[in-house]
Amino acid sequence: MTAPPADRAQHLARVVAALEPLLPAHALLWQREDTVPYECDGLTAYRQVPLAVALPETEDQVAAVLKACHGLGVPVVARGAGTGLSGGALPHALGVTLSLARFNRIVDVDPVARTAVVQCGVRNLAISEAAAPHGLYYAPDPSSQIACTIGGNVAENSGGVHCLKYGLTLHNVLRVRGFTADGELVEFGSGALDCPGLDLLTLVVGSEGMLAVITEVTVKLVPRPVVARCIMASFDDLRKAGAAVANVIAAGIIPAGLEMMDKPMTAAVEDFVHAGYDLDAAAILLCESDGTPEEVAEEIDRMLEVMITSGATRAEVSRDEAQRLRFWSGRKNAFPASGRMSPDYMCMDSTIPRHRLADMLQAIAGMETKYGLRCANVFHAGDGNLHPLILYDANDPDQLHRCELFGADILETSVAMGGTVTGEHGVGVEKLSSMCVQFSPAERERMLALKHAFDPEGLLNPGKVIPTLNRCAEYGKMHVRRGLLAFAEIPRF
Amino acid sequence: MTAPPADRAQHLARVVAALEPLLPAHALLWQREDTVPYECDGLTAYRQVPLAVALPETEDQVAAVLKACHGLGVPVVARGAGTGLSGGALPHALGVTLSLARFNRIVDVDPVARTAVVQCGVRNLAISEAAAPHGLYYAPDPSSQIACTIGGNVAENSGGVHCLKYGLTLHNVLRVRGFTADGELVEFGSGALDCPGLDLLTLVVGSEGMLAVITEVTVKLVPRPVVARCIMASFDDLRKAGAAVANVIAAGIIPAGLEMMDKPMTAAVEDFVHAGYDLDAAAILLCESDGTPEEVAEEIDRMLEVMITSGATRAEVSRDEAQRLRFWSGRKNAFPASGRMSPDYMCMDSTIPRHRLADMLQAIAGMETKYGLRCANVFHAGDGNLHPLILYDANDPDQLHRCELFGADILETSVAMGGTVTGEHGVGVEKLSSMCVQFSPAERERMLALKHAFDPEGLLNPGKVIPTLNRCAEYGKMHVRRGLLAFAEIPRF
């Protein structure tokens, strides 16, 4: 896909000439040493240096850059903090990466309306910090919340450990402001309830940069619970841990968080953060309650009872806030801790109906043998959202290939169990081929038609999320001919 | 728009010939005495007898009817229970009304997944009744829940008094199954978390029959709270009642319901249901807490304190379930009770940021003088969702005209205050012109493009929800020339 060098130079000169007058000095990068830091996001297995990087500081500059690129037919890839895990911000070789890093202002926190208006580049955790003086916080809490920004959260419809009770980004956003591919200002949603007509707000949330570039978001804030306590329960059998999750939900409890880690994951994390995890357990569950002291005391009692009747070999309730945070620190550091087990890991993100958790863990164990790679498991168990971390060495092409096959197998097994290929990390480039399995040609055509309604020239984040009919036909052929193909077919630009 | 009689007869003969072989006997109606009952939905001010009514019993029959109509270029209007309040099911003079009344089967209730799979014609309350043995219920509770069906709830994204805490239909639906205009089977969402790619599920929820005909829905169920108690608080001043609503929310409480009724409404309702309302109050608030006994006791105490410091002249807490239901019976019967005040009423459904409640009540009082009509007010106050009931006599054309102007004024004032023209009843035909005020030409064009992506021939529920550019241009002209025009321009077919 990369143009020959001479053409690329000409193309670059034309783009730089068009954008340079629109931006402050130092806000347009095109020298290789400046653009290399943008070559990937959190999905480090895929890299591509962009043609140029624009760092606008105002909405007018965003509109101007988009208009100029639209006029030249140049693809634009929006980028937030670059923490995404599916390659949604992977650059286009002949396109401009539009970094929104400088949109980092908290515009307003309104304790009566319980909303915050923030620019897209504000970090997830910074919203909660700004709301804290009013006793409020922003509920969706991706593990990367210290770094990831709200614009990216909206683009990916991010989740987090507390989304079981408080919902995904989708459920916590009231209004999105941004620009379409041709630089037109758009606002979706409002400060008030509901969206009359077709609900463009919910369509834009999770649209992975394909429909609009987001510059400002109005989020809902929720009251900070008076108290939160967490149970850490050990199980000697994955099946029992899976059943305990189903039993908690069937008992009519909605925990503030309900997470599972298997033994390899617990071992790696414990070594890293010293959370006090039970290293003998086949799986541990973290099960949280939040609310008023009375409510939490009663709910913790009920959850403890379910854990014990479900066969927990050990169950400990956090004594104080410090211990509760220590319990969670392990879970929140699961991804970085994986670096201690293996030079590289690939994090999957599929969902399954929650009563299939134990079946899925068993299936993954079988795949470890089949593909000759290890896998550590950390699940948003209450939501049925899986994050298996496949461990591999990216310097070994055969390991990378087997890792890709392993990942595709997990995704397709999830679909076969009635689940989906992504819970919260997005499709990006990573799960393009798996979308062929999840959706029928007619369904994918409908998605492309919606994309076309917003961006008829296909300039915003092209080649991602929705596979072409051709690609799926190829995938189908390979699939039949030599088993799973998966990511091997992702264009490397 | 109605074709001359001869042409109509020819057209009817062609449609009947095409549909009759596809349906059981008695499932196709075209004699005037059979089709008249379908001439309107809950928006009785607008009536149109359909060309024919089809009552399919299976999904195959739905697909076949849609395919046949698609082949002939005949418009199709889907209809549930006909309780809608914005004319979404108003028939097309030359089109087929597709009644889904016979899709009334509860397919599955799964207490572990906490979901129910139901056909579209199942009544809202019947879902909760089926889930009750498991201690579960379906949370969104429109006032019409005894009659309205889940297919219509999904089409309109219905709310209810408990949506402040539990969310709208949108937040409680996992999967929708149905057919596009050309009879193709579609499924949006899944039994698991999140929708990969573009979120077609949330787009279809609230799309008012324009994108697909819904036949089956998977809903989330929530645990029935152990106990619920309700405060009824009186205020001698609308402004104080409005401030009390804001103060409850600002205190970090999310009540299970927070409703307001003004004096005319309370008087009409009390006469009807004998709920024990304070007839001297300028406004009453109903403020509910649900959960465990400990939680409810504590939250009721906090809410009572806010009511008293906000200037409540009286505040009573329901002693038992019978009294709680009596408090709510008045609220739930507000619409029928209006019939005792006036031969007809038109129910508006706009939203405003909740801190503007008192301003809005004052503005409505001014409009009563301006248009010479009375208005009774019942609000989902916690959500900022207003239901002013404008009282008029439909047999007096001048009163109908003034009522339409009054309604449009409320909607446009809501938009000016930062709100929207509909909270939960939909746009239908009723608020078509107000959509010109709410949305820019580019925004409406984008909605039309999305409609086109699903239904390129424009056969599903045509002429509703999204006004044409031409219509808005006309509306703008009239608006400037002689004040508000509003509904007078709605085509009467």
Short mmCIF file of C-alpha atoms in Angstrom, two decimals, chain A residues 234-392:
data_model
loop_
_atom_site.label_atom_id
_atom_site.label_comp_id
_atom_site.label_asym_id
_atom_site.label_seq_id
_atom_site.Cartn_x
_atom_site.Cartn_y
_atom_site.Cartn_z
CA SER A 234 -9.85 -18.31 46.23
CA PHE A 235 -10.99 -21.39 44.31
CA ASP A 236 -9.12 -24.62 43.69
CA ASP A 237 -11.00 -25.24 40.45
CA LEU A 238 -11.73 -22.84 37.56
CA ARG A 239 -15.17 -24.35 37.12
CA LYS A 240 -16.14 -23.51 40.70
CA ALA A 241 -14.94 -19.92 40.26
CA GLY A 242 -17.00 -19.61 37.08
CA ALA A 243 -20.06 -20.98 38.86
CA ALA A 244 -19.53 -18.56 41.77
CA VAL A 245 -19.77 -15.64 39.34
CA ALA A 246 -23.08 -16.92 37.95
CA ASN A 247 -24.33 -17.57 41.50
CA VAL A 248 -23.62 -14.00 42.65
CA ILE A 249 -25.60 -12.59 39.74
CA ALA A 250 -28.39 -15.15 40.11
CA ALA A 251 -28.67 -14.15 43.80
CA GLY A 252 -29.88 -10.75 42.62
CA ILE A 253 -26.69 -8.89 43.54
CA ILE A 254 -25.11 -6.31 41.23
CA PRO A 255 -21.55 -6.04 42.58
CA ALA A 256 -19.62 -2.83 41.95
CA GLY A 257 -16.99 -5.09 40.35
CA LEU A 258 -16.59 -8.83 39.84
CA GLU A 259 -13.24 -9.88 38.39
CA MET A 260 -11.45 -13.17 37.90
CA MET A 261 -7.73 -13.98 37.53
CA ASP A 262 -6.28 -17.42 36.92
CA LYS A 263 -3.17 -18.86 38.54
CA PRO A 264 -0.52 -17.74 35.99
CA MET A 265 -1.93 -14.23 36.08
CA THR A 266 -2.06 -14.09 39.88
CA ALA A 267 1.52 -15.30 40.16
CA ALA A 268 2.83 -12.68 37.72
CA VAL A 269 0.91 -9.87 39.39
CA GLU A 270 1.73 -10.83 42.97
CA ASP A 271 5.39 -10.73 42.17
CA PHE A 272 4.90 -7.20 40.80
CA VAL A 273 2.57 -5.48 43.30
CA HIS A 274 2.47 -7.70 46.44
CA ALA A 275 -1.31 -7.49 46.73
CA GLY A 276 -1.51 -10.50 49.05
CA TYR A 277 -3.02 -12.84 46.46
CA ASP A 278 -3.43 -16.54 47.20
CA LEU A 279 -0.77 -18.16 45.01
CA ASP A 280 -2.16 -21.67 45.53
CA ALA A 281 -5.57 -20.86 44.07
CA ALA A 282 -6.53 -22.04 40.58
CA ALA A 283 -8.46 -18.76 40.31
CA ILE A 284 -9.24 -15.81 42.51
CA LEU A 285 -12.31 -13.59 42.34
CA LEU A 286 -12.41 -9.95 43.40
CA CYS A 287 -15.96 -9.01 44.31
CA GLU A 288 -16.73 -5.44 45.39
CA SER A 289 -19.67 -3.71 47.04
CA ASP A 290 -20.07 0.05 47.30
CA GLY A 291 -22.70 2.37 48.78
CA THR A 292 -23.67 3.39 52.30
CA PRO A 293 -22.04 1.50 55.21
CA GLU A 294 -25.30 -0.37 55.98
CA GLU A 295 -25.81 -1.40 52.38
CA VAL A 296 -22.21 -2.53 51.92
CA ALA A 297 -22.19 -4.54 55.17
CA GLU A 298 -25.33 -6.37 54.11
CA GLU A 299 -24.21 -6.96 50.51
CA ILE A 300 -20.74 -8.16 51.53
CA ASP A 301 -22.41 -10.70 53.86
CA ARG A 302 -24.61 -11.98 51.05
CA MET A 303 -21.70 -12.18 48.59
CA LEU A 304 -19.49 -13.96 51.13
CA GLU A 305 -22.22 -16.54 51.65
CA VAL A 306 -22.44 -17.17 47.89
CA MET A 307 -18.64 -17.51 47.66
CA ILE A 308 -18.56 -20.06 50.46
CA THR A 309 -21.50 -22.12 49.21
CA SER A 310 -19.88 -22.02 45.74
CA GLY A 311 -16.80 -23.70 47.19
CA ALA A 312 -14.32 -20.90 47.90
CA THR A 313 -11.30 -22.28 49.72
CA ARG A 314 -10.47 -18.89 51.21
CA ALA A 315 -12.31 -15.56 51.34
CA GLU A 316 -10.97 -12.33 52.75
CA VAL A 317 -12.79 -8.99 53.04
CA SER A 318 -10.75 -5.80 52.77
CA ARG A 319 -10.32 -4.33 56.27
CA ASP A 320 -9.73 -0.77 55.12
CA GLU A 321 -9.35 1.40 52.05
CA ALA A 322 -5.61 0.75 51.81
CA GLN A 323 -6.15 -2.99 51.66
CA ARG A 324 -9.01 -2.62 49.17
CA LEU A 325 -6.77 -0.59 46.86
CA ARG A 326 -4.05 -3.21 47.25
CA PHE A 327 -6.49 -5.94 46.17
CA TRP A 328 -7.30 -3.91 43.06
CA SER A 329 -3.74 -2.82 42.36
CA GLY A 330 -2.99 -6.34 41.20
CA ARG A 331 -5.93 -6.42 38.84
CA LYS A 332 -5.18 -2.95 37.48
CA ASN A 333 -1.56 -3.91 36.85
CA ALA A 334 -2.27 -7.22 35.19
CA PHE A 335 -1.20 -6.03 31.75
CA PRO A 336 2.15 -4.51 32.71
CA ALA A 337 2.83 -7.47 35.02
CA SER A 338 2.55 -9.79 32.03
CA GLY A 339 5.78 -8.27 30.81
CA ARG A 340 7.51 -10.25 33.57
CA MET A 341 6.30 -13.54 32.13
CA SER A 342 7.09 -12.99 28.49
CA PRO A 343 8.76 -10.45 26.17
CA ASP A 344 5.37 -9.73 24.50
CA TYR A 345 1.70 -10.42 25.02
CA MET A 346 -1.42 -10.02 22.95
CA CYS A 347 -4.53 -9.11 24.91
CA MET A 348 -7.81 -10.46 23.57
CA ASP A 349 -11.13 -8.84 24.51
CA SER A 350 -14.06 -11.03 23.63
CA THR A 351 -17.33 -11.49 25.49
CA ILE A 352 -19.38 -14.58 26.27
CA PRO A 353 -22.62 -15.16 28.19
CA ARG A 354 -21.38 -15.33 31.76
CA HIS A 355 -22.56 -18.90 32.40
CA ARG A 356 -19.99 -20.08 29.81
CA LEU A 357 -16.94 -18.80 31.76
CA ALA A 358 -15.72 -22.23 32.87
CA ASP A 359 -16.24 -23.72 29.37
CA MET A 360 -14.19 -20.91 27.91
CA LEU A 361 -11.33 -21.36 30.36
CA GLN A 362 -11.24 -25.04 29.48
CA ALA A 363 -11.24 -24.22 25.75
CA ILE A 364 -8.35 -21.78 26.23
CA ALA A 365 -6.37 -24.45 28.11
CA GLY A 366 -6.80 -26.70 25.07
CA MET A 367 -5.60 -23.94 22.75
CA GLU A 368 -2.44 -23.47 24.82
CA THR A 369 -1.47 -27.01 23.85
CA LYS A 370 -2.66 -26.62 20.25
CA TYR A 371 -0.67 -23.46 19.56
CA GLY A 372 2.23 -24.15 21.93
CA LEU A 373 1.89 -20.83 23.74
CA ARG A 374 0.95 -19.89 27.29
CA CYS A 375 -2.05 -17.74 28.15
CA ALA A 376 -2.76 -15.81 31.37
CA ASN A 377 -6.39 -14.94 32.04
CA VAL A 378 -7.93 -11.90 33.61
CA PHE A 379 -11.68 -11.45 33.15
CA HIS A 380 -14.34 -8.86 33.85
CA ALA A 381 -16.17 -11.98 34.94
CA GLY A 382 -19.44 -10.35 35.97
CA ASP A 383 -19.82 -8.91 32.48
CA GLY A 384 -18.62 -12.05 30.71
CA ASN A 385 -15.83 -9.92 29.22
CA LEU A 386 -12.59 -11.87 28.79
CA HIS A 387 -9.03 -10.58 28.61
CA PRO A 388 -6.84 -13.59 27.87
CA LEU A 389 -3.22 -12.48 27.52
CA ILE A 390 -1.42 -14.68 25.03
CA LEU A 391 2.31 -14.70 25.80
CA TYR A 392 4.77 -14.76 22.92
#
